[in-house]
CSV table of N, CA and C in Angstrom, one decimal:
chain,number,residue,atom,x,y,z
A,1196,MET,N,133.6,124.5,63.7
A,1196,MET,CA,134.1,124.7,65.0
A,1196,MET,C,134.0,123.5,65.8
A,1197,ASP,N,135.1,123.2,66.5
A,1197,ASP,CA,135.1,122.0,67.4
A,1197,ASP,C,134.3,122.4,68.7
A,1198,ILE,N,133.5,121.4,69.2
A,1198,ILE,CA,132.6,121.6,70.3
A,1198,ILE,C,133.4,122.1,71.5
A,1199,GLN,N,134.6,121.6,71.7
A,1199,GLN,CA,135.5,122.0,72.8
A,1199,GLN,C,135.9,123.5,72.7
A,1200,GLU,N,135.7,124.1,71.6
A,1200,GLU,CA,136.0,125.6,71.4
A,1200,GLU,C,134.8,126.4,71.5
A,1201,SER,N,133.7,125.9,71.8
A,1201,SER,CA,132.4,126.6,71.9
A,1201,SER,C,132.2,127.2,73.3
A,1202,PHE,N,132.0,128.5,73.3
A,1202,PHE,CA,131.7,129.2,74.6
A,1202,PHE,C,130.4,128.6,75.2
A,1203,GLY,N,129.4,128.4,74.4
A,1203,GLY,CA,128.1,127.9,74.8
A,1203,GLY,C,128.2,126.5,75.4
A,1204,PHE,N,129.1,125.7,74.8
A,1204,PHE,CA,129.3,124.3,75.3
A,1204,PHE,C,129.8,124.4,76.7
A,1205,HIS,N,130.9,125.2,76.9
A,1205,HIS,CA,131.5,125.3,78.2
A,1205,HIS,C,130.6,125.9,79.3
A,1206,LEU,N,129.9,126.9,78.9
A,1206,LEU,CA,129.0,127.5,79.8
A,1206,LEU,C,127.9,126.6,80.2
A,1207,ASN,N,127.3,125.9,79.3
A,1207,ASN,CA,126.3,124.9,79.6
A,1207,ASN,C,126.8,123.7,80.4
A,1208,LEU,N,128.0,123.2,80.1
A,1208,LEU,CA,128.6,122.2,80.9
A,1208,LEU,C,128.8,122.6,82.3
A,1209,SER,N,129.3,123.8,82.5
A,1209,SER,CA,129.5,124.3,83.9
A,1209,SER,C,128.2,124.4,84.6
A,1210,ALA,N,127.2,125.0,84.0
A,1210,ALA,CA,125.9,125.1,84.6
A,1210,ALA,C,125.3,123.8,85.0
A,1211,ARG,N,125.4,122.8,84.1
A,1211,ARG,CA,124.8,121.5,84.4
A,1211,ARG,C,125.6,120.8,85.5
A,1212,LEU,N,126.9,121.0,85.6
A,1212,LEU,CA,127.6,120.4,86.7
A,1212,LEU,C,127.3,121.1,88.1
A,1213,ILE,N,127.1,122.4,88.0
A,1213,ILE,CA,126.7,123.1,89.2
A,1213,ILE,C,125.3,122.7,89.6
A,1214,LYS,N,124.4,122.6,88.7
A,1214,LYS,CA,123.0,122.2,88.9
A,1214,LYS,C,123.0,120.8,89.5
A,1215,ARG,N,123.8,119.9,89.0
A,1215,ARG,CA,123.8,118.5,89.5
A,1215,ARG,C,124.3,118.5,90.9
A,1216,ARG,N,125.3,119.2,91.2
A,1216,ARG,CA,125.8,119.3,92.6
A,1216,ARG,C,124.8,119.9,93.5
A,1217,LEU,N,124.2,121.0,93.1
A,1217,LEU,CA,123.1,121.6,94.0
A,1217,LEU,C,121.9,120.7,94.2
A,1218,ASP,N,121.5,120.0,93.1
A,1218,ASP,CA,120.4,119.1,93.2
A,1218,ASP,C,120.7,118.0,94.2
A,1219,SER,N,121.9,117.5,94.2
A,1219,SER,CA,122.2,116.4,95.2
A,1219,SER,C,122.2,117.0,96.6
A,1220,TYR,N,122.6,118.2,96.8
A,1220,TYR,CA,122.5,118.8,98.2
A,1220,TYR,C,121.1,119.0,98.6
A,1221,MET,N,120.3,119.5,97.6
A,1221,MET,CA,118.9,119.9,98.0
A,1221,MET,C,117.9,118.7,98.0
A,1222,LYS,N,118.3,117.6,97.5
A,1222,LYS,CA,117.4,116.4,97.5
A,1222,LYS,C,116.8,116.1,98.9
A,1223,GLU,N,117.7,116.1,99.9
A,1223,GLU,CA,117.3,115.8,101.2
A,1223,GLU,C,116.3,116.8,101.8
A,1224,TYR,N,116.2,118.0,101.2
A,1224,TYR,CA,115.3,119.0,101.8
A,1224,TYR,C,114.0,119.1,100.9
A,1225,ASP,N,113.9,118.2,99.9
A,1225,ASP,CA,112.7,118.2,99.0
A,1225,ASP,C,112.4,119.6,98.4
A,1226,VAL,N,113.5,120.3,98.0
A,1226,VAL,CA,113.4,121.6,97.4
A,1226,VAL,C,114.2,121.6,96.1
A,1227,THR,N,113.5,122.2,95.1
A,1227,THR,CA,114.2,122.3,93.8
A,1227,THR,C,115.0,123.6,93.7
A,1228,ILE,N,115.8,123.7,92.7
A,1228,ILE,CA,116.6,125.0,92.5
A,1228,ILE,C,115.6,126.1,92.2
A,1229,PRO,N,114.6,126.0,91.4
A,1229,PRO,CA,113.7,127.1,91.2
A,1229,PRO,C,113.0,127.5,92.5
A,1230,GLN,N,112.6,126.5,93.3
A,1230,GLN,CA,112.0,126.8,94.6
A,1230,GLN,C,112.9,127.6,95.5
A,1231,TRP,N,114.2,127.1,95.5
A,1231,TRP,CA,115.1,127.8,96.4
A,1231,TRP,C,115.4,129.2,95.9
A,1232,THR,N,115.4,129.4,94.6
A,1232,THR,CA,115.7,130.7,94.0
A,1232,THR,C,114.6,131.7,94.6
A,1233,VAL,N,113.4,131.3,94.6
A,1233,VAL,CA,112.3,132.1,95.1
A,1233,VAL,C,112.4,132.3,96.6
A,1234,LEU,N,112.7,131.3,97.3
A,1234,LEU,CA,112.9,131.4,98.7
A,1234,LEU,C,114.1,132.4,99.1
A,1235,LYS,N,115.2,132.2,98.3
A,1235,LYS,CA,116.3,133.1,98.6
A,1235,LYS,C,116.0,134.5,98.3
A,1236,LEU,N,115.3,134.8,97.2
A,1236,LEU,CA,114.8,136.2,96.9
A,1236,LEU,C,114.0,136.7,98.0
A,1237,LEU,N,113.0,135.9,98.5
A,1237,LEU,CA,112.0,136.4,99.5
A,1237,LEU,C,112.7,136.6,100.8
A,1238,SER,N,113.8,135.8,101.1
A,1238,SER,CA,114.5,136.0,102.3
A,1238,SER,C,115.3,137.3,102.4
A,1239,VAL,N,115.5,137.9,101.2
A,1239,VAL,CA,116.2,139.2,101.1
A,1239,VAL,C,115.1,140.3,100.9
A,1240,GLU,N,114.2,140.1,100.0
A,1240,GLU,CA,113.1,141.1,99.7
A,1240,GLU,C,111.8,140.4,99.9
A,1241,ASP,N,111.2,140.5,101.1
A,1241,ASP,CA,110.0,139.8,101.4
A,1241,ASP,C,108.8,140.6,100.9
A,1242,ASN,N,107.6,140.0,100.8
A,1242,ASN,CA,106.4,140.6,100.4
A,1242,ASN,C,106.4,141.2,99.0
A,1243,LEU,N,106.7,140.3,98.0
A,1243,LEU,CA,106.7,140.7,96.6
A,1243,LEU,C,105.5,140.1,95.9
A,1244,MET,N,105.0,140.7,94.9
A,1244,MET,CA,104.0,140.2,94.0
A,1244,MET,C,104.6,139.2,93.1
A,1245,GLN,N,103.8,138.3,92.6
A,1245,GLN,CA,104.3,137.2,91.7
A,1245,GLN,C,105.0,137.8,90.5
A,1246,VAL,N,104.5,138.9,89.9
A,1246,VAL,CA,105.2,139.5,88.7
A,1246,VAL,C,106.5,140.1,89.1
A,1247,GLU,N,106.6,140.6,90.3
A,1247,GLU,CA,107.9,141.1,90.7
A,1247,GLU,C,108.9,140.0,90.9
A,1248,ILE,N,108.5,138.9,91.5
A,1248,ILE,CA,109.4,137.7,91.6
A,1248,ILE,C,109.9,137.3,90.3
A,1249,ALA,N,108.9,137.1,89.3
A,1249,ALA,CA,109.3,136.7,88.0
A,1249,ALA,C,110.3,137.6,87.3
A,1250,ASN,N,110.1,138.9,87.4
A,1250,ASN,CA,111.0,139.9,86.8
A,1250,ASN,C,112.4,139.8,87.5
A,1251,LYS,N,112.4,139.6,88.8
A,1251,LYS,CA,113.7,139.7,89.5
A,1251,LYS,C,114.5,138.4,89.2
A,1252,ILE,N,113.9,137.3,89.0
A,1252,ILE,CA,114.6,136.0,88.8
A,1252,ILE,C,114.7,135.7,87.3
A,1253,VAL,N,114.2,136.6,86.4
A,1253,VAL,CA,114.1,136.4,85.0
A,1253,VAL,C,113.5,135.1,84.6
A,1254,SER,N,112.2,135.0,85.0
A,1254,SER,CA,111.4,133.8,84.7
A,1254,SER,C,110.0,134.3,84.2
A,1255,ASP,N,109.2,133.4,83.8
A,1255,ASP,CA,107.9,133.8,83.3
A,1255,ASP,C,106.9,133.7,84.5
A,1256,ILE,N,105.8,134.4,84.5
A,1256,ILE,CA,104.9,134.5,85.6
A,1256,ILE,C,104.2,133.2,85.9
A,1257,ALA,N,103.9,132.4,84.8
A,1257,ALA,CA,103.2,131.1,85.0
A,1257,ALA,C,104.1,130.2,85.8
A,1258,THR,N,105.4,130.1,85.4
A,1258,THR,CA,106.3,129.2,86.1
A,1258,THR,C,106.5,129.6,87.5
A,1259,VAL,N,106.6,130.9,87.8
A,1259,VAL,CA,106.8,131.4,89.1
A,1259,VAL,C,105.5,131.0,89.9
A,1260,GLY,N,104.4,131.1,89.3
A,1260,GLY,CA,103.1,130.8,90.0
A,1260,GLY,C,103.1,129.4,90.5
A,1261,SER,N,103.5,128.4,89.6
A,1261,SER,CA,103.6,127.0,90.0
A,1261,SER,C,104.6,126.8,91.1
A,1262,VAL,N,105.7,127.5,91.1
A,1262,VAL,CA,106.7,127.3,92.1
A,1262,VAL,C,106.2,127.8,93.5
A,1263,ILE,N,105.5,129.0,93.4
A,1263,ILE,CA,104.9,129.6,94.6
A,1263,ILE,C,103.9,128.6,95.2
A,1264,ASP,N,103.0,128.1,94.4
A,1264,ASP,CA,102.0,127.1,94.9
A,1264,ASP,C,102.6,125.9,95.6
A,1265,ARG,N,103.7,125.4,95.0
A,1265,ARG,CA,104.4,124.3,95.7
A,1265,ARG,C,105.0,124.7,97.0
A,1266,LEU,N,105.6,125.9,97.1
A,1266,LEU,CA,106.1,126.4,98.3
A,1266,LEU,C,105.1,126.7,99.4
A,1267,VAL,N,103.9,127.1,98.9
A,1267,VAL,CA,102.8,127.3,99.9
A,1267,VAL,C,102.4,125.9,100.5
A,1268,GLN,N,102.3,124.9,99.6
A,1268,GLN,CA,101.9,123.6,100.1
A,1268,GLN,C,102.9,123.0,101.1
A,1269,LYS,N,104.2,123.4,101.0
A,1269,LYS,CA,105.2,122.9,101.9
A,1269,LYS,C,105.3,123.8,103.1
A,1270,GLY,N,104.6,124.9,103.1
A,1270,GLY,CA,104.6,125.8,104.3
A,1270,GLY,C,105.8,126.8,104.3
A,1271,TYR,N,106.5,126.9,103.2
A,1271,TYR,CA,107.6,127.8,103.1
A,1271,TYR,C,107.3,129.3,102.8
A,1272,VAL,N,106.2,129.5,102.1
A,1272,VAL,CA,105.7,130.9,101.8
A,1272,VAL,C,104.2,130.9,102.1
A,1273,GLN,N,103.8,132.1,102.1
A,1273,GLN,CA,102.3,132.3,102.2
A,1273,GLN,C,101.9,133.4,101.3
A,1274,LYS,N,100.7,133.3,100.8
A,1274,LYS,CA,100.2,134.4,99.9
A,1274,LYS,C,99.1,135.2,100.6
A,1275,LEU,N,99.3,136.5,100.6
A,1275,LEU,CA,98.4,137.4,101.2
A,1275,LEU,C,97.8,138.4,100.2
A,1276,ARG,N,96.5,138.5,100.3
A,1276,ARG,CA,95.8,139.4,99.4
A,1276,ARG,C,96.2,140.9,99.6
A,1277,THR,N,96.3,141.6,98.6
A,1277,THR,CA,96.7,143.0,98.7
A,1277,THR,C,95.4,143.9,99.0
A,1278,LYS,N,95.6,145.0,99.6
A,1278,LYS,CA,94.5,145.8,99.9
A,1278,LYS,C,94.0,146.6,98.7
A,1279,LYS,N,95.0,146.9,97.8
A,1279,LYS,CA,94.6,147.7,96.6
A,1279,LYS,C,93.8,146.9,95.6
A,1280,ASP,N,94.2,145.7,95.4
A,1280,ASP,CA,93.6,144.8,94.4
A,1280,ASP,C,93.3,143.5,95.0
A,1281,ARG,N,92.0,143.2,95.3
A,1281,ARG,CA,91.7,141.9,96.0
A,1281,ARG,C,92.0,140.7,95.1
A,1282,ARG,N,92.2,140.8,93.8
A,1282,ARG,CA,92.6,139.7,93.0
A,1282,ARG,C,94.1,139.4,93.1
A,1283,ALA,N,94.9,140.4,93.5
A,1283,ALA,CA,96.3,140.2,93.6
A,1283,ALA,C,96.8,139.8,95.0
A,1284,PHE,N,98.0,139.3,95.1
A,1284,PHE,CA,98.5,138.9,96.4
A,1284,PHE,C,100.0,139.1,96.4
A,1285,CYS,N,100.5,139.3,97.6
A,1285,CYS,CA,101.9,139.4,97.9
A,1285,CYS,C,102.4,138.0,98.4
A,1286,VAL,N,103.6,137.7,98.2
A,1286,VAL,CA,104.1,136.4,98.7
A,1286,VAL,C,105.2,136.8,99.7
A,1287,SER,N,105.1,136.1,100.9
A,1287,SER,CA,106.0,136.3,101.9
A,1287,SER,C,106.6,135.0,102.4
A,1288,ILE,N,107.8,135.0,102.9
A,1288,ILE,CA,108.4,133.8,103.3
A,1288,ILE,C,108.1,133.6,104.8
A,1289,THR,N,107.9,132.3,105.2
A,1289,THR,CA,107.6,131.9,106.5
A,1289,THR,C,108.9,131.7,107.3
A,1290,GLU,N,108.7,131.5,108.6
A,1290,GLU,CA,109.9,131.2,109.4
A,1290,GLU,C,110.5,129.8,108.9
A,1291,LYS,N,109.6,128.9,108.7
A,1291,LYS,CA,110.1,127.6,108.1
A,1291,LYS,C,110.8,127.8,106.8
A,1292,GLY,N,110.3,128.6,105.9
A,1292,GLY,CA,111.0,128.9,104.7
A,1292,GLY,C,112.3,129.6,104.8
A,1293,ASN,N,112.4,130.5,105.8
A,1293,ASN,CA,113.7,131.1,106.1
A,1293,ASN,C,114.7,130.1,106.6
A,1294,LYS,N,114.3,129.2,107.4
A,1294,LYS,CA,115.2,128.2,108.0
A,1294,LYS,C,115.8,127.3,106.8
A,1295,ILE,N,114.9,126.8,106.0
A,1295,ILE,CA,115.3,125.9,104.9
A,1295,ILE,C,116.2,126.7,103.9
A,1296,SER,N,115.8,127.9,103.6
A,1296,SER,CA,116.6,128.8,102.7
A,1296,SER,C,118.0,129.0,103.2
A,1297,ASN,N,118.2,129.3,104.5
A,1297,ASN,CA,119.5,129.5,105.1
A,1297,ASN,C,120.3,128.2,105.1
A,1298,THR,N,119.7,127.1,105.4
A,1298,THR,CA,120.4,125.8,105.3
A,1298,THR,C,120.9,125.5,103.9
A,1299,ILE,N,120.0,125.7,102.9
A,1299,ILE,CA,120.4,125.4,101.6
A,1299,ILE,C,121.5,126.4,101.1
A,1300,GLU,N,121.4,127.6,101.6
A,1300,GLU,CA,122.4,128.6,101.2
A,1300,GLU,C,123.8,128.2,101.6
A,1301,GLU,N,123.9,127.6,102.8
A,1301,GLU,CA,125.2,127.0,103.2
A,1301,GLU,C,125.8,126.0,102.2
A,1302,LYS,N,124.9,125.1,101.7
A,1302,LYS,CA,125.3,124.1,100.8
A,1302,LYS,C,125.6,124.8,99.4
A,1303,ALA,N,124.9,125.8,99.0
A,1303,ALA,CA,125.2,126.5,97.8
A,1303,ALA,C,126.5,127.2,97.8
A,1304,LEU,N,126.9,127.8,99.0
A,1304,LEU,CA,128.2,128.4,99.1
A,1304,LEU,C,129.3,127.4,99.0
A,1305,ILE,N,129.1,126.2,99.5
A,1305,ILE,CA,130.1,125.2,99.4
A,1305,ILE,C,130.3,124.8,97.9
A,1306,CYS,N,129.2,124.7,97.2
A,1306,CYS,CA,129.2,124.4,95.8
A,1306,CYS,C,130.0,125.5,95.0
A,1307,ASN,N,129.6,126.8,95.3
A,1307,ASN,CA,130.3,127.9,94.7
A,1307,ASN,C,131.8,127.9,95.0
A,1308,GLU,N,132.2,127.6,96.2
A,1308,GLU,CA,133.6,127.6,96.6
A,1308,GLU,C,134.3,126.5,95.9
A,1309,THR,N,133.7,125.3,95.7
A,1309,THR,CA,134.3,124.2,95.0
A,1309,THR,C,134.5,124.6,93.5
A,1310,ALA,N,133.5,125.2,92.9
A,1310,ALA,CA,133.5,125.6,91.5
A,1310,ALA,C,134.6,126.6,91.2
A,1311,LEU,N,134.8,127.5,92.2
A,1311,LEU,CA,135.7,128.6,92.0
A,1311,LEU,C,137.0,128.5,92.8
A,1312,SER,N,137.3,127.3,93.2
A,1312,SER,CA,138.5,127.1,94.1
A,1312,SER,C,139.8,127.4,93.6
A,1313,ASP,N,140.0,127.3,92.3
A,1313,ASP,CA,141.3,127.6,91.7
A,1313,ASP,C,141.4,129.1,91.1
A,1314,PHE,N,140.4,129.9,91.5
A,1314,PHE,CA,140.4,131.3,91.0
A,1314,PHE,C,140.8,132.3,92.2
A,1315,SER,N,141.5,133.3,91.8
A,1315,SER,CA,141.8,134.4,92.7
A,1315,SER,C,140.6,135.2,92.9
A,1316,GLN,N,140.5,136.1,93.9
A,1316,GLN,CA,139.4,137.0,94.1
A,1316,GLN,C,139.2,137.9,92.9
A,1317,LYS,N,140.3,138.4,92.3
A,1317,LYS,CA,140.3,139.2,91.1
A,1317,LYS,C,139.7,138.5,90.0
A,1318,GLU,N,140.1,137.2,89.8
A,1318,GLU,CA,139.5,136.4,88.7
A,1318,GLU,C,138.0,136.2,88.9
A,1319,ILE,N,137.6,136.0,90.1
A,1319,ILE,CA,136.2,135.7,90.4
A,1319,ILE,C,135.4,137.0,90.0
A,1320,ARG,N,135.9,138.2,90.4
A,1320,ARG,CA,135.2,139.4,90.1
A,1320,ARG,C,135.1,139.6,88.6
A,1321,GLU,N,136.2,139.3,87.9
A,1321,GLU,CA,136.2,139.4,86.4
A,1321,GLU,C,135.3,138.4,85.8
A,1322,LEU,N,135.2,137.2,86.3
A,1322,LEU,CA,134.3,136.2,85.7
A,1322,LEU,C,132.9,136.7,85.9
A,1323,PHE,N,132.5,137.2,87.1
A,1323,PHE,CA,131.2,137.7,87.3
A,1323,PHE,C,130.9,138.9,86.3
A,1324,ASP,N,131.8,139.7,86.1
A,1324,ASP,CA,131.7,140.8,85.2
A,1324,ASP,C,131.4,140.3,83.8
A,1325,TYR,N,132.2,139.4,83.4
A,1325,TYR,CA,132.1,138.8,82.0
A,1325,TYR,C,130.7,138.1,81.8
A,1326,LEU,N,130.3,137.3,82.8
A,1326,LEU,CA,129.1,136.6,82.7
A,1326,LEU,C,127.9,137.6,82.7
A,1327,ASN,N,128.0,138.6,83.5
A,1327,ASN,CA,127.0,139.7,83.5
A,1327,ASN,C,126.9,140.3,82.2
A,1328,ARG,N,128.0,140.6,81.5
A,1328,ARG,CA,128.0,141.2,80.2
A,1328,ARG,C,127.3,140.3,79.2
A,1329,VAL,N,127.6,139.0,79.3
A,1329,VAL,CA,127.0,138.0,78.4
A,1329,VAL,C,125.5,138.0,78.5
A,1330,SER,N,125.1,138.0,79.8
A,1330,SER,CA,123.6,138.0,80.1
A,1330,SER,C,123.0,139.3,79.5
A,1331,CYS,N,123.6,140.4,79.8
A,1331,CYS,CA,123.1,141.7,79.3
A,1331,CYS,C,123.0,141.7,77.8
A,1332,ASN,N,124.1,141.2,77.1
A,1332,ASN,CA,124.1,141.2,75.7
A,1332,ASN,C,122.9,140.4,75.2
A,1333,LEU,N,122.7,139.2,75.8
A,1333,LEU,CA,121.6,138.3,75.3
A,1333,LEU,C,120.2,138.9,75.7
A,1334,MET,N,120.1,139.5,76.8
A,1334,MET,CA,118.8,140.1,77.1
A,1334,MET,C,118.5,141.3,76.2
A,1335,GLN,N,119.5,142.1,75.9
A,1335,GLN,CA,119.3,143.2,74.9
A,1335,GLN,C,118.8,142.7,73.6
A,1336,GLU,N,119.3,141.6,73.2
A,1336,GLU,CA,119.0,141.0,71.9
A,1336,GLU,C,117.5,140.6,71.8
A,1337,THR,N,117.0,140.2,72.9
A,1337,THR,CA,115.6,139.7,72.9
A,1337,THR,C,114.6,140.8,73.1
A,1338,LYS,N,115.0,142.0,73.3
A,1338,LYS,CA,114.1,143.1,73.4
A,1338,LYS,C,113.7,143.7,72.1
C-alpha cells in the first residue's frame, strides 16, 4: 500500500498540522495543548476529580496529574480536598484560568475554521460522525 493511500497517514498528518498551528498560537500564553484541554474541560465542568478529568479527556491519571500540577503552579486551577476522602481532591478552574482558556479558545476556533474552510456544514457534521466512529471502533478494540 502506498503511504498516500493510508488512512492513518492522512489522519496523523492532519493532527500534526493542527497541533503545530495550535502550538504556535499557544506559545505566547505558555500553555500546552494538554494543559488547555484540561482548562477547557474545567471551564465547562468545574470541580472534577483527577480520575474524572482523565476519563473525560481519554488520558491516563498520572499524565493528568502532572498537567494539573503545572496548572496549579501557573495559578490557572486549584486543588481542593474533598470532604468524603481527605486524600482526594477536586480540581477547579480559577478566574485567571478561565480568562486564558477563553483567549486560547478563540485561537482554536480560528484554527478549526482554517482546517475546515473548504467544507460545507453537512460535510463537517459527517466528518465528525466518521471520526467519532473511528474513535469508538478503536476504543472498543482496546477493551
